[in-house]
Coordinates of C-alpha atoms and ligand atoms in Angstrom, one line a residue:
X347 CA -22.5 20.2 -21.8
X348 CA -21.0 20.8 -25.1
X349 CA -22.3 18.2 -28.2
X350 CA -18.7 18.1 -29.0
X351 CA -17.8 17.0 -25.6
X352 CA -20.4 14.6 -25.2
X353 CA -19.7 13.0 -28.2
X354 CA -16.1 12.7 -27.8
X355 CA -16.6 11.3 -24.2
X356 CA -19.6 8.3 -25.4
X357 CA -16.9 7.5 -28.3
X358 CA -14.0 7.2 -25.7
X359 CA -15.7 4.7 -23.5
X360 CA -16.7 2.8 -26.3
X361 CA -13.2 2.4 -27.6
X362 CA -12.0 1.7 -24.1
X363 CA -14.6 -1.0 -23.9
X364 CA -13.5 -3.0 -26.9
X365 CA -10.0 -3.2 -25.3
X366 CA -10.5 -3.8 -21.6
X367 CA -7.3 -4.2 -19.5
X368 CA -7.0 -5.8 -16.0
X369 CA -5.3 -4.2 -13.0
X370 CA -1.5 -3.2 -13.6
X371 CA -1.9 -4.0 -17.5
X372 CA -3.4 -0.9 -18.5
X373 CA -1.3 0.1 -21.3
X374 CA -3.2 0.7 -24.3
X375 CA -5.8 2.9 -21.7
X376 CA -2.6 4.5 -20.1
X377 CA -1.1 5.3 -23.8
X378 CA -4.8 7.1 -24.7
X379 CA -5.0 8.6 -21.7
X380 CA -1.3 10.1 -21.8
X381 CA -1.9 11.1 -25.7
X382 CA -5.0 12.7 -25.1
X383 CA -3.7 14.9 -22.3
X384 CA -1.0 16.0 -24.1
X385 CA -3.4 17.1 -27.3
X386 CA -5.4 19.1 -25.0
X387 CA -2.4 21.1 -24.1
X388 CA -1.7 19.7 -20.8
X389 CA 1.8 20.5 -20.3
X390 CA 2.7 18.7 -16.7
X391 CA 1.4 15.2 -17.3
X392 CA 3.3 12.4 -14.7
X393 CA 3.0 8.7 -15.9
X394 CA 4.5 5.3 -15.1
X395 CA 6.9 5.2 -12.2
X396 CA 6.4 8.9 -11.6
X397 CA 2.9 8.3 -10.2
X398 CA 3.6 4.4 -8.8
X399 CA 5.9 4.0 -6.2
X400 CA 7.1 0.5 -7.1
X401 CA 8.0 -0.6 -4.0
X402 CA 4.6 -0.2 -2.5
X403 CA 2.9 -2.4 -5.3
X404 CA 0.7 -5.3 -4.4
X405 CA -0.9 -8.3 -6.8
X406 CA 1.0 -7.5 -9.7
X407 CA 1.8 -10.4 -12.0
X408 CA 4.6 -10.0 -14.2
X409 CA 3.7 -12.9 -16.3
X410 CA 0.5 -10.9 -17.2
X411 CA 2.1 -7.7 -17.7
X412 CA 4.4 -8.8 -20.2
X413 CA 1.7 -10.7 -21.9
X414 CA -0.3 -7.5 -22.0
X415 CA 2.5 -5.5 -23.0
X416 CA 3.0 -7.1 -26.0
X417 CA -1.0 -7.1 -27.1
X418 CA -0.2 -3.3 -26.6
X419 CA 2.5 -2.8 -28.8
X420 CA 0.8 -5.3 -31.6
X421 CA -2.2 -2.6 -31.1
X422 CA 0.0 0.4 -31.7
X423 CA 1.5 1.4 -27.9
X424 CA 5.0 2.7 -29.2
X425 CA 7.8 0.6 -27.1
X426 CA 9.3 3.8 -26.1
X427 CA 6.1 4.8 -24.2
X428 CA 6.3 1.1 -22.2
X429 CA 10.1 2.0 -21.5
X430 CA 9.3 5.7 -20.5
X431 CA 7.0 4.6 -18.0
X432 CA 8.9 1.4 -17.1
X433 CA 5.8 -1.2 -17.2
X434 CA 3.9 0.8 -15.0
X435 CA 0.5 2.0 -15.7
X436 CA -1.0 5.2 -14.5
X437 CA -1.2 9.0 -15.4
X438 CA -1.7 12.2 -13.9
X439 CA -2.6 15.5 -16.0
X440 CA -1.9 18.4 -13.9
X441 CA -3.1 22.2 -14.9
X442 CA -1.5 25.0 -12.6
X443 CA -3.4 28.2 -13.3
X444 CA -0.4 30.3 -11.3
X445 CA -3.5 31.9 -9.6
X446 CA -4.0 31.5 -5.9
X447 CA -6.7 28.8 -5.0
X448 CA -7.3 25.2 -3.8
X449 CA -5.4 22.1 -4.9
X450 CA -8.2 19.7 -6.1
X451 CA -7.5 16.0 -7.2
X452 CA -10.0 13.9 -9.2
X453 CA -9.4 10.2 -9.2
X454 CA -10.5 8.2 -12.1
X455 CA -10.1 4.2 -12.1
X456 CA -9.0 2.1 -15.7
X457 CA -9.1 -1.6 -15.1
X458 CA -11.3 -4.1 -16.2
X459 CA -12.0 -7.4 -15.1
X460 CA -12.0 -11.4 -16.1
X461 CA -15.3 -11.7 -17.1
X462 CA -16.2 -13.1 -20.7
X463 CA -18.7 -10.4 -21.9
X464 CA -22.5 -11.2 -23.0
X465 CA -23.1 -11.5 -27.0
X466 CA -26.7 -11.8 -26.8
X467 CA -29.0 -9.5 -28.6
X468 CA -30.1 -7.6 -25.5
X469 CA -26.6 -6.5 -24.5
X470 CA -26.1 -3.2 -25.7
X471 CA -22.4 -3.3 -26.2
X472 CA -23.2 -6.5 -28.7
X473 CA -25.8 -4.5 -30.7
X474 CA -24.0 -1.4 -31.2
X475 CA -20.6 -3.1 -32.1
X476 CA -18.6 -2.2 -29.3
X477 CA -18.6 -5.5 -26.9
X478 CA -15.1 -6.5 -25.8
X479 CA -12.6 -7.9 -28.3
X480 CA -10.2 -9.4 -25.8
X481 CA -11.7 -13.0 -24.5
X482 CA -12.4 -13.3 -21.1
X483 CA -11.7 -9.8 -20.4
X484 CA -14.8 -7.0 -19.7
X485 CA -15.4 -3.9 -18.7
X486 CA -18.0 -5.2 -16.1
X487 CA -17.8 -2.2 -13.6
X488 CA -17.8 0.7 -15.5
X489 CA -14.1 2.1 -15.3
X490 CA -14.3 2.3 -19.1
X491 CA -16.5 5.1 -18.3
X492 CA -14.9 6.4 -15.5
X493 CA -11.8 7.0 -17.6
X494 CA -13.8 8.5 -20.3
X495 CA -15.4 11.0 -17.7
X496 CA -12.1 11.9 -17.0
X497 CA -11.1 12.9 -20.5
X498 CA -14.0 14.5 -20.9
X499 CA -13.5 16.6 -17.5
X500 CA -9.8 17.1 -18.5
X501 CA -11.3 18.9 -21.6
X502 CA -13.4 20.8 -19.8
X503 CA -10.8 22.1 -17.1
X504 CA -8.6 23.1 -20.5
X505 CA -11.3 24.8 -22.1
X506 CA -12.1 26.9 -19.2
X507 CA -8.4 27.3 -17.8
X508 CA -8.9 31.1 -18.0
X509 CA -11.4 31.4 -15.7
X510 CA -10.0 28.9 -13.0
X511 CA -7.8 29.4 -9.8
X512 CA -5.4 26.8 -8.1
X513 CA -4.5 23.5 -9.7
X514 CA -6.2 20.5 -10.8
X515 CA -4.7 17.1 -10.9
X516 CA -6.9 14.6 -13.2
X517 CA -5.7 11.0 -11.6
X518 CA -6.1 8.0 -13.7
X519 CA -5.4 5.0 -11.5
X520 CA -4.6 1.6 -12.6
X521 CA -5.4 -1.6 -10.8
X522 CA -9.1 -0.7 -8.6
X523 CA -10.1 -4.2 -8.5
X524 CA -8.2 -5.8 -6.0
X525 CA -8.0 -2.3 -4.3
X526 CA -4.1 -2.4 -5.3
X527 CA -3.7 0.8 -7.1
X528 CA -4.2 3.6 -4.8
X529 CA -1.9 2.6 -2.4
X530 CA 1.4 3.1 -4.4
X531 CA -0.2 6.5 -5.8
X532 CA -0.5 7.9 -2.2
X533 CA 3.1 6.7 -1.6
X534 CA 4.4 8.4 -4.7
X535 CA 3.5 11.7 -2.8
X536 CA 0.8 12.9 -5.5
X537 CA -1.4 13.7 -2.9
X538 CA 0.7 15.7 -0.4
X539 CA -0.5 19.0 -1.3
X540 CA -3.8 18.0 -2.3
X541 CA -6.7 20.3 -0.4
X542 CA -10.1 18.2 -2.0
X543 CA -9.9 15.0 -3.5
X544 CA -13.4 13.6 -5.1
X545 CA -13.7 10.2 -6.5
X546 CA -17.1 8.3 -7.9
X547 CA -18.3 5.3 -8.9
X548 CA -21.1 4.4 -11.6
X549 CA -24.1 2.6 -10.6
X550 CA -24.2 0.5 -6.7
X551 CA -27.5 1.5 -5.2
X552 CA -28.0 4.7 -7.2
X553 CA -30.4 4.4 -10.1
X554 CA -31.0 5.9 -13.4
X555 CA -31.1 10.1 -12.7
X556 CA -29.7 9.4 -9.2
X557 CA -26.7 10.8 -7.4
X558 CA -25.8 9.0 -4.1
X559 CA -23.4 11.0 -1.7
X560 CA -21.8 8.5 0.3
X561 CA -21.4 8.9 4.1
X562 CA -20.3 5.8 5.6
X563 CA -20.3 1.8 4.8
X564 CA -17.1 1.9 2.4
X565 CA -15.5 -1.3 3.9
X566 CA -11.8 -1.6 4.6
X567 CA -10.7 -4.5 2.7
X568 CA -7.8 -6.9 2.6
X569 CA -7.6 -9.6 -0.6
X570 CA -5.1 -12.7 0.1
X571 CA -3.3 -15.4 -1.9
X572 CA -2.7 -18.3 0.2
X573 CA -0.6 -21.2 -0.6
X574 CA -0.1 -24.6 0.6
X575 CA 2.3 -27.1 -0.3
X576 CA 2.2 -30.9 0.7
X577 CA 4.2 -34.0 0.3
X578 CA 3.1 -36.3 -2.8
X579 CA 2.5 -40.2 -2.3
X580 CA 0.8 -42.9 -4.1
X581 CA -2.6 -42.7 -2.9
X582 CA -3.1 -46.5 -2.9
X583 CA -0.1 -48.0 -1.5
X584 CA 1.2 -45.0 0.7
X585 CA -1.2 -42.8 1.6
X586 CA 0.2 -42.3 5.0
X587 CA 3.1 -41.0 3.6
X588 CA 1.6 -38.1 1.7
X589 CA 0.4 -34.7 3.1
X590 CA -2.2 -33.4 1.5
X591 CA -2.4 -29.7 0.3
X592 CA -5.8 -29.8 -1.1
X593 CA -7.1 -30.9 2.5
X594 CA -5.4 -28.0 4.2
X595 CA -6.8 -25.6 1.5
X596 CA -10.4 -27.1 2.1
X597 CA -10.3 -27.1 5.7
X598 CA -9.2 -23.7 5.4
X599 CA -11.8 -22.3 3.1
X600 CA -14.6 -24.2 5.6
X601 CA -13.3 -22.6 8.6
X602 CA -12.8 -19.0 7.1
X603 CA -16.5 -19.2 6.6
X604 CA -17.1 -19.8 10.6
X605 CA -14.8 -16.8 11.3
X606 CA -17.1 -15.0 14.3
X607 CA -19.0 -12.0 13.6
X608 CA -17.5 -8.9 15.5
X609 CA -19.5 -6.9 17.9
X610 CA -18.2 -3.6 16.6
X611 CA -19.4 -3.4 13.0
X612 CA -20.0 -5.3 9.4
X613 CA -17.6 -7.9 8.6
X614 CA -17.1 -10.1 5.5
X615 CA -15.0 -13.0 4.1
X616 CA -15.3 -14.8 0.7
X617 CA -13.2 -17.6 -0.9
X618 CA -13.6 -16.8 -4.4
X619 CA -11.1 -19.5 -6.2
X620 CA -9.6 -22.4 -4.8
X621 CA -7.1 -24.5 -7.2
X622 CA -5.5 -27.9 -6.2
X623 CA -4.1 -31.0 -6.5
X624 CA -2.3 -32.9 -9.7
X625 CA -4.2 -36.3 -9.9
X626 CA -6.7 -38.5 -8.9
X627 CA -4.6 -40.8 -7.5
X628 CA -1.8 -38.9 -6.1
X629 CA -1.2 -37.0 -2.6
X630 CA -2.0 -33.2 -3.7
X631 CA 0.9 -31.3 -3.1
X632 CA -0.2 -28.0 -4.4
X633 CA -3.1 -25.9 -3.6
X634 CA -3.9 -21.9 -4.1
X635 CA -6.6 -20.2 -2.9
X636 CA -7.9 -16.2 -3.3
X637 CA -9.7 -15.0 -0.6
X638 CA -10.8 -11.6 0.9
X639 CA -12.1 -10.1 4.1
X640 CA -14.2 -6.6 4.9
X641 CA -14.6 -4.7 7.8
X642 CA -16.9 -1.9 8.7
X643 CA -13.7 -0.3 10.6
X644 CA -10.2 -0.7 10.3
X645 CA -10.2 -2.9 13.5
X646 CA -13.1 -4.9 12.1
X647 CA -10.8 -5.6 9.1
X648 CA -7.8 -6.4 11.0
X649 CA -9.5 -9.1 13.2
X650 CA -10.9 -10.7 9.9
X651 CA -7.3 -10.7 8.9
X652 CA -5.9 -12.1 12.6
X653 CA -8.2 -15.1 11.9
X654 CA -7.2 -16.1 8.3
X655 CA -3.5 -16.2 9.2
X656 CA -4.6 -18.6 12.3
X657 CA -6.8 -20.4 10.7
X658 CA -3.6 -20.7 7.8
X659 CA -1.7 -21.7 10.3
X660 CA -3.4 -24.2 12.1
X661 CA -4.5 -26.4 8.7
X662 CA -0.9 -26.1 7.7
X663 CA 0.1 -27.8 11.1
X664 CA -3.0 -30.1 11.1
X665 CA -2.3 -31.3 7.6
X666 CA 1.6 -30.8 8.0
X667 CA 2.2 -28.8 5.0
X668 CA 3.8 -25.6 4.5
X669 CA 2.1 -22.7 3.9
X670 CA 2.4 -18.9 2.5
X671 CA -0.1 -16.0 2.9
X672 CA 0.7 -13.1 0.2
X673 CA -1.2 -9.7 0.9
X674 CA -2.0 -8.6 -2.4
X675 CA -4.5 -5.7 -1.9
X676 CA -5.5 -3.4 0.4
X677 CA -8.4 -0.4 1.4
X678 CA -9.4 1.2 4.2
X679 CA -12.4 2.9 5.3
X680 CA -13.8 6.2 3.8
X681 CA -13.3 9.6 6.1
X682 CA -16.7 11.5 6.3
X683 CA -16.2 15.2 5.8
X684 CA -19.4 16.7 5.6
X685 CA -18.5 19.9 4.5
X686 CA -17.7 18.5 1.1
X687 CA -20.4 16.0 0.8
X688 CA -22.6 19.3 1.5
X689 CA -20.7 21.3 -1.4
X690 CA -21.5 17.8 -3.6
X691 CA -25.2 17.9 -2.6
X692 CA -25.5 21.6 -4.2
X693 CA -23.5 20.6 -7.3
X694 CA -26.2 17.9 -7.5
X695 CA -29.3 19.8 -7.0
X696 CA -28.1 22.1 -9.5
X697 CA -28.1 19.4 -12.4
X698 CA -31.7 19.3 -14.1
X699 CA -33.4 15.9 -13.2
X700 CA -31.1 14.6 -10.8
X701 CA -32.4 13.0 -7.4
X702 CA -30.0 12.9 -4.5
X703 CA -29.5 9.6 -2.1
X704 CA -27.8 9.7 1.2
X705 CA -25.9 6.2 1.2
X706 CA -25.1 5.0 4.9
X707 CA -25.2 1.1 4.9
X708 CA -22.4 -0.9 4.4
X709 CA -21.5 -1.5 0.7
X710 CA -18.2 -2.5 -1.2
X711 CA -14.7 -1.4 -0.8
X712 CA -12.5 1.4 -2.7
X713 CA -8.9 2.1 -2.4
X714 CA -9.6 5.4 -2.8
X715 CA -9.9 5.5 0.9
X716 CA -6.3 6.0 0.8
X717 CA -5.9 9.1 -1.0
X718 CA -9.1 10.8 1.3
X719 CA -7.1 9.2 4.3
X720 CA -3.9 11.2 3.3
X721 CA -5.6 14.2 2.6
X722 CA -7.5 14.5 5.4
X723 CA -4.6 13.7 7.8
X724 CA -2.9 17.3 6.2
X725 CA -6.3 19.1 6.9
X726 CA -8.2 18.4 3.6
X727 CA -11.5 16.8 2.6
X728 CA -12.6 13.8 0.5
X729 CA -16.0 12.8 -0.8
X730 CA -17.1 9.9 -2.8
X731 CA -20.5 9.4 -4.9
X732 CA -22.1 7.4 -7.3
X733 CA -24.3 8.4 -10.3
X734 CA -26.7 5.6 -11.0
X735 CA -27.7 3.6 -13.9
X736 CA -29.4 0.3 -14.4
X737 CA -26.3 -2.0 -14.2
X738 CA -27.7 -5.6 -14.4
X739 CA -25.0 -6.3 -11.2
X740 CA -21.5 -5.1 -11.3
X741 CA -18.6 -7.8 -12.1
X742 CA -21.3 -9.4 -14.3
X743 CA -21.3 -10.5 -18.2
X744 CA -24.4 -8.5 -18.8
X745 CA -23.2 -5.3 -16.8
X746 CA -24.2 -2.3 -18.5
X747 CA -24.6 1.5 -17.6
X748 CA -26.9 3.0 -20.6
X749 CA -23.4 5.6 -21.5
X750 CA -25.7 8.3 -23.3
X751 CA -27.8 8.5 -20.2
X752 CA -25.8 8.4 -17.2
X753 CA -22.1 9.7 -18.0
X754 CA -23.3 13.1 -18.6
X755 CA -24.6 13.2 -14.9
X756 CA -20.6 12.2 -14.0
X757 CA -19.4 15.0 -16.1
X758 CA -21.5 17.5 -14.5
X759 CA -20.8 16.2 -11.2
X760 CA -17.1 16.6 -11.5
X761 CA -17.0 19.5 -13.4
X762 CA -19.3 21.3 -11.4
X763 CA -17.5 20.9 -8.4
X764 CA -14.1 22.2 -10.0
X765 CA -16.3 25.2 -11.2
X766 CA -17.3 25.5 -7.5
X767 CA -13.7 25.3 -5.7
X768 CA -11.7 26.8 -8.3
X769 CA -14.0 29.0 -10.4
X770 CA -13.6 32.8 -10.5
X771 CA -17.0 33.9 -10.4
Ligands
LIG192 ZN1 -15.4 -1.1 -9.8

């Protein structure tokens, strides 16, 4: 890896880390990616509504979006850019070599999380001065590093374009958290001509110096926002006249945990947030739940979804309240393409000091799976790998990834794969 690319990659990661943006609000990040791709000489750059089919978008909060636009504009993102992307984040750089060869797509996600970052002396971003400058937001899953690796790969691709064949697509995806961004990118047709699609994530079960090839265990998942609306009454005088949304929400939460296990595979259910009620002596009118389910197969996940719907309906009926269930995110399982996994193994074994692992047990979810499915559906292949670090736990306030040590491995994996598939020698 050339020192200029390495230095720029680390600086970019730290720059993005300072300005974390959650799903569908990655305006500064999208602008940074777009400007960088343009400066590198990419002539085909798609962005915003060119890469997102807006009527397929889930879990996008217009109020959050508008607030983020105001912040991004204050940070120097031109209003003309916001207009050009029609307030939708996401960017894709495409290099067409005009020489016959495969279409290879690489996916990099860009979004952050609602977490207040650690400010203690043992937290490297704090010590080195690149801690999040946005209160309550943090890159606590390493997508800042994913984006920076993507831009470093984009630079390498440009510098090597005269000895590459086929087409290389660099896909910068919004809203991976909550599994929202991939589906509308697939629906925009970005993967219809792709032969091989590759994505990665830092950390997980991979430690420092390890590359983990994912064979299975990526769970299908569906995210729900559930709302109950009850009838208010005086809790002392007329408790019998009220219908409590809070009770329906509590009943639902308890029962969700009791969905039977499925015989055909691992399942998960979680209620991550419950907000309800107005005041001590008022029968609660409003209740709001954020919940999710997962399944080892699409069928197991659908079984979980069906139970969520029944439990919500049943509790609404029991407590005599109205309900609304909104699907706000969706991911499927990872298609397994052994040939592509073996190609990645060869690339990984060629990197000095790297140890290769094979992952087969149930882990998290990824909406990259939709991209993989689309490519596999027309005869292509997909794969997903992890590059290791000591992360202190994903989605936690002291998450870190030792950028200078871990990120070069990711860079070498992606460029190594492009070299293998599109290289002329
Ligand atoms: Zn993540």
